[in-house]
XYZ file of C-alpha atoms in Angstrom:
430
model
C 71.360 18.906 104.826
C 67.493 19.904 103.580
C 65.870 21.879 106.435
C 63.198 19.327 106.384
C 65.126 16.043 107.344
C 67.000 18.246 109.999
C 63.472 19.248 111.773
C 62.962 15.732 111.421
C 66.101 13.998 112.866
C 65.850 16.776 115.794
C 62.217 15.599 116.687
C 63.288 12.288 116.537
C 65.834 12.883 119.094
C 63.385 14.848 121.036
C 60.706 11.869 120.791
C 63.799 9.506 121.734
C 64.569 11.154 124.171
C 61.396 11.235 125.866
C 60.839 7.461 125.573
C 63.397 6.724 127.423
C 63.222 9.154 130.236
C 59.510 8.028 130.620
C 60.828 4.514 131.015
C 63.382 4.920 133.649
C 60.451 7.098 135.100
C 57.897 3.788 134.713
C 60.895 1.551 135.300
C 61.991 3.232 138.919
C 58.026 3.753 139.962
C 57.625 -0.401 139.665
C 60.572 -0.408 141.916
C 59.535 1.756 144.480
C 56.030 0.535 144.633
C 57.943 -3.082 144.750
C 59.436 -1.459 148.386
C 56.569 -0.125 149.660
C 54.893 -3.449 149.481
C 57.389 -4.319 152.431
C 56.029 -2.486 154.818
C 52.362 -3.680 154.932
C 53.730 -7.364 154.215
C 56.072 -6.838 157.632
C 52.988 -5.286 159.577
C 50.850 -8.201 158.432
C 53.715 -10.742 159.705
C 54.262 -8.767 163.260
C 50.391 -9.267 163.445
C 50.133 -12.988 162.595
C 53.149 -13.323 165.197
C 51.199 -12.430 168.544
C 47.099 -13.101 167.685
C 46.870 -13.184 171.745
C 47.282 -8.935 171.452
C 45.928 -8.615 167.813
C 43.146 -6.374 168.634
C 45.488 -3.725 170.485
C 48.122 -4.276 167.866
C 45.053 -3.556 164.856
C 44.087 -0.553 166.430
C 48.256 0.616 167.166
C 48.577 -0.273 163.676
C 45.610 1.612 161.507
C 45.755 5.295 160.771
C 42.824 7.187 159.226
C 42.449 6.641 155.480
C 46.325 5.605 155.295
C 46.115 1.924 156.830
C 44.105 -0.580 157.335
C 43.666 -4.056 158.964
C 40.994 -6.550 158.334
C 40.809 -10.507 159.613
C 39.235 -13.384 157.835
C 37.409 -14.848 160.568
C 37.423 -18.834 160.494
C 33.633 -19.657 159.443
C 32.688 -16.771 158.220
C 32.885 -14.801 155.003
C 34.634 -12.109 153.919
C 37.029 -9.626 156.488
C 36.018 -7.966 159.467
C 37.357 -4.461 160.112
C 38.424 -3.111 163.106
C 35.102 -1.133 163.710
C 33.262 -4.633 162.819
C 32.051 -4.167 159.754
C 32.165 -6.859 157.002
C 33.524 -6.169 153.208
C 34.151 -8.522 150.561
C 37.005 -8.115 148.466
C 37.860 -11.058 145.893
C 41.594 -9.984 145.640
C 42.327 -10.206 149.483
C 39.957 -13.407 150.430
C 42.263 -16.239 149.496
C 45.638 -13.997 148.525
C 48.608 -14.836 150.402
C 51.562 -12.712 150.451
C 51.894 -9.297 148.949
C 48.840 -7.873 147.116
C 48.019 -5.003 144.922
C 45.012 -3.163 144.649
C 43.174 -1.483 141.921
C 41.856 2.498 142.986
C 38.284 0.908 142.688
C 39.508 -2.396 145.076
C 40.623 0.465 147.094
C 37.466 2.578 147.576
C 35.874 -0.708 148.474
C 38.175 -1.285 151.776
C 37.146 2.867 152.656
C 41.008 3.901 151.675
C 41.241 6.967 148.838
C 40.248 5.688 145.496
C 43.836 5.045 144.816
C 46.694 2.487 144.291
C 46.747 0.518 147.047
C 49.209 -2.249 148.827
C 48.095 -4.929 151.245
C 50.487 -7.839 152.720
C 48.304 -11.161 153.820
C 49.127 -13.400 156.063
C 47.196 -17.119 157.822
C 47.958 -18.077 161.218
C 46.222 -20.275 163.543
C 45.017 -19.513 166.623
C 45.123 -21.149 170.333
C 42.291 -23.295 169.615
C 44.101 -24.341 166.242
C 41.815 -22.069 163.816
C 42.960 -20.789 160.781
C 42.750 -16.931 160.767
C 43.787 -14.499 158.139
C 45.302 -11.032 158.653
C 45.399 -8.575 155.982
C 47.332 -5.309 156.177
C 45.932 -2.745 153.565
C 48.234 0.839 152.888
C 46.951 3.175 150.346
C 50.205 4.425 147.888
C 48.356 7.528 147.696
C 51.142 9.909 148.879
C 53.789 8.033 146.729
C 51.375 8.164 143.930
C 50.888 12.339 144.054
C 55.212 12.447 144.928
C 55.074 10.102 140.902
C 52.770 11.994 139.675
C 54.875 15.103 140.520
C 57.803 13.564 139.076
C 56.384 12.684 136.341
C 55.278 16.638 135.530
C 58.791 17.495 136.057
C 60.043 15.131 133.733
C 57.759 16.530 130.957
C 58.831 20.070 131.985
C 62.742 18.982 131.429
C 61.884 17.115 128.428
C 59.527 20.225 127.113
C 62.232 22.526 128.126
C 65.104 20.854 126.586
C 63.033 20.100 123.364
C 62.608 24.198 123.073
C 66.142 24.685 123.720
C 66.893 22.125 121.308
C 64.374 23.186 118.517
C 65.530 27.120 119.330
C 69.525 26.205 119.004
C 68.325 24.108 116.079
C 66.076 26.657 114.346
C 69.218 29.246 115.128
C 71.792 27.358 113.337
C 69.211 26.698 110.321
C 69.074 30.683 110.290
C 72.504 31.067 110.549
C 73.327 27.787 108.049
C 70.643 29.659 105.637
C 72.464 33.028 105.947
C 75.600 31.462 105.075
C 74.414 29.798 102.399
C 73.125 33.141 100.862
C 76.136 34.654 101.638
C 78.131 31.733 99.346
C 75.613 31.612 96.849
C 75.769 35.376 96.407
C 79.604 34.887 96.806
C 79.883 32.358 94.227
C 77.257 34.203 91.801
C 79.377 37.585 92.150
C 83.022 34.891 91.268
C 81.243 33.372 88.474
C 80.319 37.307 87.252
C 83.760 38.456 87.692
C 85.301 35.351 85.817
C 82.842 36.070 83.156
C 83.694 39.360 82.533
C 87.658 38.323 82.422
C 86.468 36.181 80.112
C 84.577 38.442 77.631
C 87.821 41.179 78.756
C 90.317 38.202 77.504
C 88.413 37.142 74.770
C 88.249 40.713 73.496
C 92.062 41.420 73.798
C 92.736 37.814 72.007
C 90.157 38.958 69.229
C 92.200 42.126 69.019
C 95.401 40.912 69.032
C 94.037 37.985 66.666
C 93.110 41.180 64.008
C 96.426 42.590 65.007
C 98.070 39.618 63.538
C 96.228 39.560 60.520
C 96.536 43.207 59.878
C 100.778 42.804 60.223
C 101.010 39.790 58.614
C 99.253 41.694 55.420
C 101.353 44.488 55.499
C 104.165 42.120 56.511
C 103.889 39.970 53.175
C 104.504 42.429 50.828
C 107.889 43.791 51.942
C 108.815 40.477 52.748
C 107.971 39.232 49.180
C 110.243 42.039 47.481
C 113.127 40.877 50.230
C 112.644 37.537 48.688
C 112.754 38.648 44.959
C 115.568 40.568 45.412
C 117.569 37.727 47.597
C 116.709 35.415 45.029
C 118.026 37.803 42.096
C 120.996 37.967 43.704
C 121.880 34.488 44.686
C 123.090 33.869 41.038
C 125.295 36.601 40.401
C 127.421 35.517 43.841
C 130.324 33.833 43.640
C 132.352 34.623 46.831
C 130.942 31.711 48.884
C 130.961 34.347 52.405
C 128.339 36.448 50.623
C 126.345 33.576 48.913
C 125.835 32.031 52.711
C 124.563 35.355 53.154
C 122.024 35.446 50.878
C 121.009 31.914 51.600
C 120.481 32.980 55.080
C 118.310 35.742 53.946
C 116.333 33.363 52.132
C 116.032 31.022 55.096
C 115.095 33.836 57.733
C 112.532 34.683 55.364
C 111.146 31.490 54.715
C 111.000 31.161 58.666
C 109.120 34.690 58.959
C 106.590 33.566 56.452
C 106.217 30.058 58.219
C 105.739 31.913 61.514
C 103.426 34.716 60.916
C 101.422 31.449 58.678
C 100.828 29.703 61.822
C 99.851 33.083 63.721
C 96.855 33.299 61.987
C 96.040 29.715 61.659
C 95.897 30.293 65.890
C 94.192 33.687 65.391
C 91.277 31.769 63.333
C 91.005 28.633 65.582
C 92.763 26.511 63.376
C 94.623 23.126 64.994
C 98.490 23.587 64.910
C 99.976 20.727 62.700
C 101.944 18.837 64.507
C 104.618 16.242 63.880
C 106.768 14.478 65.757
C 110.312 16.134 66.208
C 113.472 15.745 68.279
C 113.015 17.483 71.658
C 116.652 18.627 71.541
C 116.832 19.371 68.156
C 113.989 22.114 68.795
C 115.650 23.836 71.550
C 119.071 24.060 70.267
C 117.681 25.374 66.931
C 116.029 28.311 69.387
C 118.932 28.560 70.895
C 120.774 29.470 68.020
C 118.178 31.889 66.898
C 119.017 33.773 69.666
C 122.386 34.169 69.925
C 123.103 37.009 68.204
C 120.699 38.985 70.900
C 122.589 37.896 73.938
C 126.121 38.347 72.178
C 125.019 41.849 71.535
C 123.334 42.476 74.709
C 126.533 40.937 76.429
C 124.299 38.354 78.494
C 125.604 34.908 78.738
C 123.795 31.721 78.060
C 123.969 28.199 79.003
C 122.439 24.948 78.077
C 121.378 21.814 79.455
C 120.139 19.944 76.654
C 120.556 16.149 76.779
C 120.619 13.782 73.806
C 118.297 11.183 75.413
C 115.071 13.375 75.453
C 111.798 12.054 74.014
C 110.552 13.514 71.051
C 107.729 15.776 71.247
C 104.400 16.327 69.053
C 104.841 20.198 68.102
C 104.626 22.428 65.270
C 108.900 23.053 65.045
C 108.390 26.766 64.016
C 106.095 27.629 66.189
C 107.260 26.006 69.304
C 110.823 26.902 68.524
C 109.006 30.888 68.315
C 108.153 30.150 72.018
C 111.242 29.088 73.201
C 112.520 32.538 71.195
C 110.328 34.353 73.351
C 111.400 33.195 76.442
C 114.502 33.173 75.951
C 114.515 36.961 74.601
C 112.611 38.196 78.036
C 115.030 36.949 79.690
C 117.533 38.498 78.023
C 115.845 41.930 78.427
C 114.876 41.057 82.198
C 119.346 40.529 82.265
C 119.962 43.707 80.239
C 117.948 45.751 81.928
C 119.393 45.023 85.283
C 122.606 46.988 86.620
C 125.420 44.100 85.234
C 125.005 41.661 82.207
C 123.790 38.248 83.718
C 123.285 34.631 82.784
C 119.694 32.674 81.072
C 120.623 29.297 81.206
C 117.923 26.859 79.376
C 117.080 23.301 80.808
C 115.473 20.078 79.164
C 114.508 17.380 81.709
C 112.072 14.561 80.590
C 109.373 15.186 83.190
C 107.494 12.748 85.574
C 104.263 13.146 84.255
C 104.990 11.716 80.896
C 105.844 15.279 79.329
C 109.133 16.823 78.620
C 109.960 20.179 80.497
C 111.529 23.165 79.123
C 112.736 25.538 81.594
C 114.322 29.188 80.753
C 116.273 30.848 84.461
C 117.370 34.100 84.432
C 119.016 36.102 87.148
C 118.003 39.776 86.102
C 115.590 42.111 87.331
C 112.897 39.334 88.332
C 108.789 39.269 88.704
C 106.605 39.740 91.296
C 103.917 37.013 92.030
C 101.156 39.597 91.008
C 102.908 40.067 87.756
C 103.471 36.535 86.959
C 100.097 35.776 87.428
C 99.185 38.745 84.729
C 102.042 37.938 81.993
C 100.262 36.135 79.691
C 97.644 38.834 79.588
C 97.481 40.076 76.120
C 98.887 43.787 76.664
C 100.334 43.276 79.476
C 104.135 44.409 80.089
C 106.602 45.215 82.954
C 108.799 46.416 80.406
C 109.702 50.025 80.111
C 107.457 51.969 77.612
C 108.643 51.854 73.866
C 110.125 48.467 74.607
C 107.527 45.785 74.915
C 104.000 45.534 73.156
C 102.697 42.645 76.035
C 102.013 40.282 73.270
C 105.050 38.295 73.090
C 103.838 36.061 76.978
C 100.405 36.211 75.193
C 101.104 34.826 71.858
C 103.753 32.153 73.312
C 100.712 31.184 75.931
C 98.428 30.376 73.753
C 100.906 28.917 71.129
C 101.168 26.139 74.158
C 97.551 25.470 74.886
C 97.213 24.646 71.235
C 99.811 22.255 72.111
C 98.313 20.762 74.860
C 101.201 21.809 77.124
C 101.277 24.876 79.789
C 103.068 27.296 80.890
C 103.888 29.004 84.140
C 106.490 31.700 85.261
C 107.337 32.571 88.798
C 110.122 34.589 90.924
C 112.701 32.396 90.948
C 113.331 30.685 94.957
C 116.493 32.752 96.053
C 114.316 36.020 94.889
C 117.072 36.753 92.118
C 115.337 36.530 88.645
C 112.470 34.601 86.868
C 111.573 31.223 86.425
C 109.933 30.346 83.213
C 108.907 26.473 82.564
C 106.979 24.505 79.598
C 105.533 21.456 79.825
C 104.463 19.823 76.616
C 103.141 15.935 76.218
C 105.468 13.345 75.048
C 104.628 12.022 71.594
C 103.042 8.482 71.781
C 105.804 6.828 69.930
C 107.850 7.859 72.479
C 106.100 7.239 75.811
C 107.941 3.899 76.491
């Protein structure tokens, strides 16, 4: 909420409280005046009830500058006071019951120029003539108390308003400081995130340059290997030797396809996606790493159902994703005291995707290391055993396939859990 709006609401609340308090004060004042008016009316009733003792009763009732009694005699005009003076009062002449007099009218009757209340009663004398008696009492004392009460009300409202404004100002000042701190924190966070993105971009650029250089350097000896293998193939008469040469040619073709895929990613090109059987891609990756697991004496188990949907992927690149995850898990088990087990499970996810999950019971990974695992050149392996590029490349491949990669320690604290989610191909979404 804006400061001006908040101040406006505070002032509106103060004004509303002031109006309600003033209205209640006026209502209470009117009720008390009505009660006060009953006193002169009761005195007028008492005087009219005993006309034979009227003069004595008038002297007993009257109080200087507070209560006066007037009598309207038959056949005369005006009101006769106890001192014999005759006064005219339009408010009292011809009236009956309780009458409220204004300040000028009260002053004309010899009372303080303040509000006055009168009680007017008519009665018959012994000779049958009709007289009228009026008892007029000033409300000066009551009105003075009322005025003091109003001033107390004003003082209370002013004090309350001052407290509201003071605490409101303090709250707004605190809020402004908090907003400034939040803004500074947000700016600092954005700056840090920007710096991290720049560092990451620099590392990715370095990784791209490195991949380009490696591809260039590897292409020449790879061409030599292909050429020699093609020369040897026609000369092989033994089936076993022929299959070995064919395997060399297949793997060199695979290496060439993977390198070209890496180069495309490094240049920012979109991968060539095709609809592939998820189960077939997973089994191919397992076949590519089986020999490494046998050499490390690490057990590899799989759970790959046959009824899995298709995924849109570049088969060579995504197979490399699974290969990297499986080999990392194998290395983690190989570094353990006793060689362990790696498990690959493939499932259809609940969010319209296919989940490839690799779990191991190796040395494990900390939560902090899991968050940084996909940063280029970050590795937890001993020096000389890792470049820190495997998971970085894996993560980039997964992103280009519109998927996600998550790494975290296993719930039981033994080993690591790596999971890749890839969208189901469009025609298999049903």
